[in-house]
């Protein structure tokens, strides 16, 4: 389990690199693993307290918000890749996307580029939902 200080440090150190790996890794397996790691970083915020976040947490969140455009672009490109559309790979992408959307709902987005990328992502998810033969993938797409 990742505690908040380790998570914050991991967000600062790895967010940008993992987004890059999710887009440009040499194989679909490595891309999928990058999405799994991103999912772990984005989805481990279990702190539901009203306490003010620490400086390390703020820095981690700011780093992740700063690379959201790259993150969304990585997801869009992965959903366009025929190898990544296979059910065993696309589930990781969709789970990561779900956690990213939950994360983004915590802070208003002021970046027009990220907002337009999210609209493109929505279009890709709808297209995947229509084209997929996997009921699990269709359900995940529907939840997004």
Coordinates of N, CA and C in Angstrom, one line a residue:
X1 N 0.8 -1.2 0.0 CA 0.0 0.0 0.0 C 0.9 1.2 0.0
X2 N 0.5 2.2 -0.7 CA 1.3 3.5 -0.9 C 0.8 4.5 0.1
X3 N 1.7 5.0 1.0 CA 1.3 6.0 1.9 C 1.4 7.4 1.2
X4 N 0.8 8.4 1.8 CA 0.7 9.7 1.1 C 2.0 10.4 0.7
X5 N 3.0 10.3 1.6 CA 4.3 10.9 1.3 C 5.0 10.2 0.2
X6 N 4.9 8.8 0.2 CA 5.5 8.1 -0.9 C 4.8 8.3 -2.2
X7 N 3.5 8.4 -2.1 CA 2.7 8.6 -3.3 C 3.0 10.0 -3.9
X8 N 3.1 11.0 -3.0 CA 3.4 12.4 -3.5 C 4.7 12.4 -4.2
X9 N 5.7 11.7 -3.6 CA 7.0 11.7 -4.3 C 7.0 11.0 -5.6
X10 N 6.2 9.8 -5.6 CA 6.1 9.1 -6.9 C 5.4 9.9 -7.9
X11 N 4.4 10.7 -7.6 CA 3.7 11.5 -8.5 C 4.7 12.5 -9.1
X12 N 5.5 13.1 -8.3 CA 6.4 14.1 -8.8 C 7.5 13.5 -9.7
X13 N 8.0 12.3 -9.3 CA 9.1 11.7 -10.0 C 8.6 11.0 -11.3
X14 N 7.5 10.3 -11.2 CA 7.1 9.4 -12.3 C 6.0 9.7 -13.2
X15 N 5.2 10.7 -12.9 CA 4.0 11.0 -13.7 C 4.3 11.3 -15.1
X16 N 5.2 12.2 -15.4 CA 5.6 12.6 -16.7 C 6.2 11.4 -17.5
X17 N 7.1 10.7 -16.8 CA 7.8 9.5 -17.5 C 6.8 8.4 -17.8
X18 N 5.9 8.1 -16.9 CA 4.9 7.1 -17.2 C 3.9 7.5 -18.3
X19 N 3.5 8.8 -18.4 CA 2.7 9.2 -19.5 C 3.4 9.0 -20.8
X20 N 4.7 9.3 -20.8 CA 5.5 9.2 -22.0 C 5.6 7.7 -22.4
X21 N 5.8 6.8 -21.4 CA 6.0 5.4 -21.6 C 4.7 4.8 -22.1
X22 N 3.5 5.3 -21.6 CA 2.2 4.8 -22.0 C 2.0 5.2 -23.5
X23 N 2.6 6.2 -24.0 CA 2.5 6.6 -25.4 C 3.5 6.0 -26.3
X24 N 4.8 5.9 -25.8 CA 5.9 5.5 -26.7 C 6.6 4.3 -26.4
X25 N 6.1 3.5 -25.5 CA 6.8 2.2 -25.2 C 6.9 1.3 -26.4
X26 N 7.9 0.5 -26.4 CA 8.2 -0.4 -27.6 C 7.2 -1.5 -27.8
X27 N 6.5 -1.9 -26.8 CA 5.5 -3.0 -27.0 C 4.2 -2.7 -26.3
X28 N 3.1 -3.3 -26.8 CA 1.8 -3.1 -26.1 C 1.9 -3.6 -24.6
X29 N 2.7 -4.6 -24.3 CA 2.8 -5.0 -22.9 C 3.4 -3.9 -22.0
X30 N 4.4 -3.2 -22.5 CA 5.1 -2.1 -21.7 C 4.1 -0.9 -21.6
X31 N 3.4 -0.6 -22.7 CA 2.4 0.4 -22.6 C 1.3 0.1 -21.6
X32 N 0.9 -1.1 -21.6 CA -0.1 -1.6 -20.6 C 0.4 -1.5 -19.2
X33 N 1.6 -1.9 -19.0 CA 2.2 -1.8 -17.6 C 2.4 -0.3 -17.2
X34 N 2.7 0.6 -18.1 CA 2.7 2.0 -17.8 C 1.3 2.5 -17.3
X35 N 0.3 2.1 -18.0 CA -1.1 2.4 -17.6 C -1.4 1.9 -16.2
X36 N -1.0 0.7 -16.0 CA -1.2 0.1 -14.6 C -0.5 0.9 -13.5
X37 N 0.7 1.3 -13.8 CA 1.4 2.1 -12.8 C 0.7 3.5 -12.6
X38 N 0.3 4.1 -13.7 CA -0.4 5.3 -13.6 C -1.7 5.2 -12.8
X39 N -2.4 4.1 -13.0 CA -3.6 3.8 -12.3 C -3.3 3.7 -10.8
X40 N -2.2 3.1 -10.5 CA -1.9 3.0 -9.1 C -1.6 4.3 -8.4
X41 N -0.9 5.1 -9.2 CA -0.6 6.5 -8.6 C -1.8 7.4 -8.5
X42 N -2.6 7.3 -9.5 CA -3.8 8.2 -9.6 C -4.9 7.7 -8.6
X43 N -5.0 6.4 -8.5 CA -6.1 5.9 -7.7 C -5.9 5.6 -6.3
X44 N -4.7 5.9 -5.7 CA -4.5 5.6 -4.3 C -4.8 6.7 -3.4
X45 N -5.5 7.7 -3.8 CA -5.9 8.7 -2.8 C -7.1 8.3 -2.0
X46 N -6.8 7.7 -0.9 CA -7.8 7.3 0.0 C -8.1 8.3 1.1
X47 N -7.4 9.3 1.1 CA -7.5 10.4 2.2 C -8.8 11.1 1.9
X48 N -9.8 10.9 2.8 CA -11.1 11.6 2.7 C -11.3 12.7 3.7
X49 N -10.2 13.1 4.3 CA -10.3 14.1 5.4 C -10.4 15.5 4.9
X50 N -10.8 16.4 5.8 CA -10.9 17.8 5.5 C -9.6 18.5 5.8
X51 N -8.6 17.8 6.2 CA -7.3 18.4 6.5 C -6.7 19.0 5.2
X52 N -6.0 20.0 5.4 CA -5.2 20.7 4.3 C -4.1 19.7 3.8
X53 N -4.0 19.5 2.5 CA -2.9 18.6 2.1 C -1.6 19.2 2.4
X54 N -0.6 18.3 2.6 CA 0.7 18.7 2.9 C 1.4 19.4 1.7
X55 N 2.5 20.0 1.9 CA 3.2 20.6 0.7 C 3.6 19.5 -0.3
X56 N 4.0 18.3 0.2 CA 4.4 17.2 -0.7 C 3.2 16.8 -1.5
X57 N 2.1 16.7 -0.9 CA 0.8 16.3 -1.6 C 0.5 17.3 -2.6
X58 N 0.5 18.6 -2.3 CA 0.2 19.6 -3.2 C 1.1 19.6 -4.5
X59 N 2.4 19.4 -4.2 CA 3.4 19.3 -5.3 C 3.1 18.1 -6.2
X60 N 2.7 16.9 -5.6 CA 2.4 15.7 -6.3 C 1.2 16.0 -7.2
X61 N 0.1 16.6 -6.6 CA -1.1 16.9 -7.3 C -0.8 17.8 -8.5
X62 N 0.0 18.9 -8.2 CA 0.3 19.8 -9.2 C 1.0 19.2 -10.4
X63 N 2.0 18.3 -10.1 CA 2.7 17.6 -11.1 C 1.8 16.8 -12.0
X64 N 0.9 16.0 -11.3 CA 0.0 15.2 -12.1 C -1.0 16.1 -13.0
X65 N -1.5 17.2 -12.4 CA -2.4 18.0 -13.1 C -1.6 18.7 -14.3
X66 N -0.3 18.9 -14.1 CA 0.5 19.5 -15.1 C 0.7 18.6 -16.3
X67 N 0.7 17.3 -16.1 CA 0.8 16.4 -17.2 C -0.5 15.7 -17.6
X68 N -1.6 16.2 -17.2 CA -2.9 15.6 -17.6 C -3.1 15.6 -19.1
X69 N -2.7 16.7 -19.8 CA -2.8 16.7 -21.2 C -2.1 15.6 -21.9
X70 N -0.9 15.3 -21.4 CA -0.1 14.2 -22.0 C -0.7 12.9 -21.6
X71 N -1.3 12.8 -20.4 CA -1.9 11.6 -19.9 C -3.1 11.3 -20.8
X72 N -4.0 12.3 -21.1 CA -5.1 12.1 -21.9 C -4.7 11.7 -23.3
X73 N -3.7 12.4 -23.9 CA -3.2 12.1 -25.2 C -2.7 10.6 -25.3
X74 N -2.1 10.2 -24.3 CA -1.6 8.8 -24.2 C -2.8 7.8 -24.3
X75 N -3.8 8.1 -23.6 CA -5.0 7.3 -23.6 C -5.7 7.3 -24.9
X76 N -5.8 8.4 -25.5 CA -6.4 8.5 -26.9 C -5.6 7.7 -27.9
X77 N -4.3 7.9 -27.9 CA -3.4 7.2 -28.8 C -3.5 5.7 -28.6
X78 N -3.6 5.3 -27.3 CA -3.7 3.8 -27.0 C -5.0 3.3 -27.5
X79 N -6.1 4.0 -27.4 CA -7.4 3.5 -27.9 C -7.5 3.5 -29.4
X80 N -6.6 4.2 -30.1 CA -6.5 4.1 -31.5 C -5.6 3.0 -32.0
X81 N -4.8 2.4 -31.2 CA -3.9 1.3 -31.5 C -4.6 0.0 -31.5
X82 N -4.6 -0.8 -32.6 CA -5.3 -2.0 -32.7 C -4.8 -3.0 -31.6
X83 N -3.5 -3.1 -31.4 CA -3.0 -4.0 -30.3 C -3.5 -3.6 -28.9
X84 N -3.6 -2.4 -28.7 CA -4.1 -1.9 -27.3 C -5.6 -2.1 -27.2
X85 N -6.3 -2.3 -28.3 CA -7.8 -2.4 -28.2 C -8.2 -3.8 -27.8
X86 N -7.3 -4.7 -27.7 CA -7.6 -6.1 -27.3 C -8.1 -6.0 -25.9
X87 N -9.1 -6.8 -25.5 CA -9.7 -6.8 -24.2 C -8.8 -6.8 -23.1
X88 N -7.7 -7.6 -23.1 CA -6.8 -7.8 -22.0 C -6.0 -6.5 -21.8
X89 N -5.8 -5.7 -22.8 CA -5.0 -4.5 -22.7 C -6.0 -3.3 -22.4
X90 N -7.1 -3.2 -23.1 CA -7.9 -2.0 -23.0 C -8.6 -1.9 -21.7
X91 N -8.7 -3.0 -20.9 CA -9.3 -2.9 -19.6 C -8.4 -2.0 -18.7
X92 N -7.1 -2.2 -18.8 CA -6.1 -1.4 -18.0 C -6.3 0.1 -18.4
X93 N -6.4 0.3 -19.6 CA -6.5 1.7 -20.1 C -7.8 2.3 -19.6
X94 N -8.9 1.6 -19.6 CA -10.2 2.1 -19.2 C -10.2 2.3 -17.7
X95 N -9.6 1.4 -16.9 CA -9.6 1.6 -15.5 C -8.7 2.8 -15.1
X96 N -7.6 3.0 -15.8 CA -6.8 4.1 -15.5 C -7.5 5.4 -15.9
X97 N -8.3 5.4 -17.0 CA -9.0 6.5 -17.4 C -10.1 6.9 -16.3
X98 N -10.7 5.9 -15.8 CA -11.8 6.1 -14.8 C -11.2 6.8 -13.6
X99 N -10.0 6.3 -13.1 CA -9.3 6.9 -12.0 C -8.8 8.3 -12.3
X100 N -8.4 8.5 -13.5 CA -8.0 9.9 -13.9 C -9.2 10.9 -13.9
X101 N -10.3 10.4 -14.4 CA -11.5 11.3 -14.4 C -11.9 11.6 -12.9
X102 N -11.9 10.6 -12.1 CA -12.2 10.9 -10.6 C -11.2 11.9 -10.1
X103 N -9.9 11.7 -10.4 CA -8.9 12.7 -9.9 C -9.1 14.1 -10.5
X104 N -9.5 14.2 -11.7 CA -9.7 15.5 -12.3 C -10.9 16.2 -11.8
X105 N -11.8 15.5 -11.3 CA -13.1 16.0 -10.7 C -12.8 16.8 -9.4
X106 N -11.6 16.6 -8.8 CA -11.3 17.2 -7.6 C -10.8 18.6 -7.7
X107 N -10.4 19.0 -8.9 CA -9.9 20.4 -9.1 C -10.4 20.9 -10.5
X108 N -10.9 22.1 -10.6 CA -11.3 22.6 -11.9 C -10.2 22.7 -12.9
X109 N -10.5 22.3 -14.1 CA -9.6 22.3 -15.2 C -9.6 23.7 -15.9
X110 N -8.5 24.3 -16.0 CA -8.5 25.6 -16.6 C -7.7 25.6 -18.0
X111 N -7.2 24.4 -18.3 CA -6.4 24.2 -19.5 C -7.4 23.8 -20.6
X112 N -7.5 24.7 -21.6 CA -8.5 24.4 -22.7 C -8.0 23.2 -23.5
X113 N -6.7 23.0 -23.7 CA -6.2 21.9 -24.4 C -6.6 20.6 -23.8
X114 N -6.5 20.5 -22.5 CA -6.9 19.3 -21.8 C -8.4 19.0 -21.9
X115 N -9.2 20.1 -21.8 CA -10.6 20.0 -21.9 C -11.0 19.5 -23.3
X116 N -10.4 20.0 -24.3 CA -10.7 19.5 -25.7 C -10.2 18.1 -25.9
X117 N -9.1 17.7 -25.2 CA -8.6 16.4 -25.3 C -9.5 15.4 -24.6
X118 N -10.1 15.8 -23.5 CA -11.1 15.0 -22.8 C -12.4 14.8 -23.7
X119 N -12.7 15.8 -24.5 CA -13.8 15.6 -25.5 C -13.5 14.6 -26.5
X120 N -12.2 14.6 -27.0 CA -11.8 13.6 -28.0 C -11.7 12.2 -27.4
X121 N -11.3 12.2 -26.1 CA -11.3 10.9 -25.4 C -12.7 10.3 -25.3
X122 N -13.6 11.2 -25.0 CA -15.0 10.7 -24.9 C -15.5 10.1 -26.2
X123 N -15.1 10.7 -27.3 CA -15.5 10.2 -28.6 C -14.9 8.8 -28.9
X124 N -13.6 8.7 -28.5 CA -12.9 7.4 -28.6 C -13.5 6.3 -27.8
X125 N -14.0 6.7 -26.6 CA -14.6 5.7 -25.7 C -15.9 5.3 -26.2
X126 N -16.7 6.2 -26.7 CA -18.0 5.9 -27.4 C -17.8 4.9 -28.6
X127 N -16.8 5.2 -29.4 CA -16.5 4.4 -30.5 C -16.0 3.0 -30.1
X128 N -15.2 2.9 -29.0 CA -14.8 1.6 -28.5 C -16.0 0.8 -28.0
X129 N -16.9 1.5 -27.3 CA -18.1 0.8 -26.8 C -18.9 0.2 -27.9
X130 N -19.1 0.9 -29.0 CA -19.9 0.5 -30.1 C -19.2 -0.7 -30.8
X131 N -17.8 -0.6 -30.9 CA -17.1 -1.6 -31.7 C -16.7 -2.9 -30.9
X132 N -16.7 -2.8 -29.6 CA -16.2 -3.9 -28.8 C -17.1 -5.1 -28.7
X133 N -16.5 -6.3 -28.8 CA -17.3 -7.5 -28.6 C -17.3 -8.0 -27.2
X134 N -16.5 -7.4 -26.3 CA -16.3 -7.8 -25.0 C -17.4 -7.1 -24.1
X135 N -18.2 -7.9 -23.4 CA -19.2 -7.3 -22.5 C -18.5 -6.5 -21.4
X136 N -17.4 -7.0 -20.9 CA -16.7 -6.2 -19.8 C -16.2 -4.9 -20.3
X137 N -15.7 -4.8 -21.5 CA -15.2 -3.6 -22.1 C -16.4 -2.6 -22.3
X138 N -17.5 -3.1 -22.8 CA -18.7 -2.3 -23.0 C -19.2 -1.7 -21.7
X139 N -19.2 -2.5 -20.6 CA -19.6 -2.0 -19.3 C -18.7 -1.0 -18.8
X140 N -17.4 -1.2 -18.9 CA -16.4 -0.2 -18.5 C -16.6 1.1 -19.3
X141 N -16.8 1.0 -20.6 CA -17.0 2.2 -21.4 C -18.2 3.0 -21.0
X142 N -19.3 2.2 -20.7 CA -20.5 2.8 -20.2 C -20.4 3.5 -18.9
X143 N -19.5 3.0 -18.0 CA -19.4 3.7 -16.7 C -18.6 5.0 -16.8
X144 N -17.9 5.2 -17.9 CA -17.1 6.4 -18.1 C -18.0 7.4 -18.7

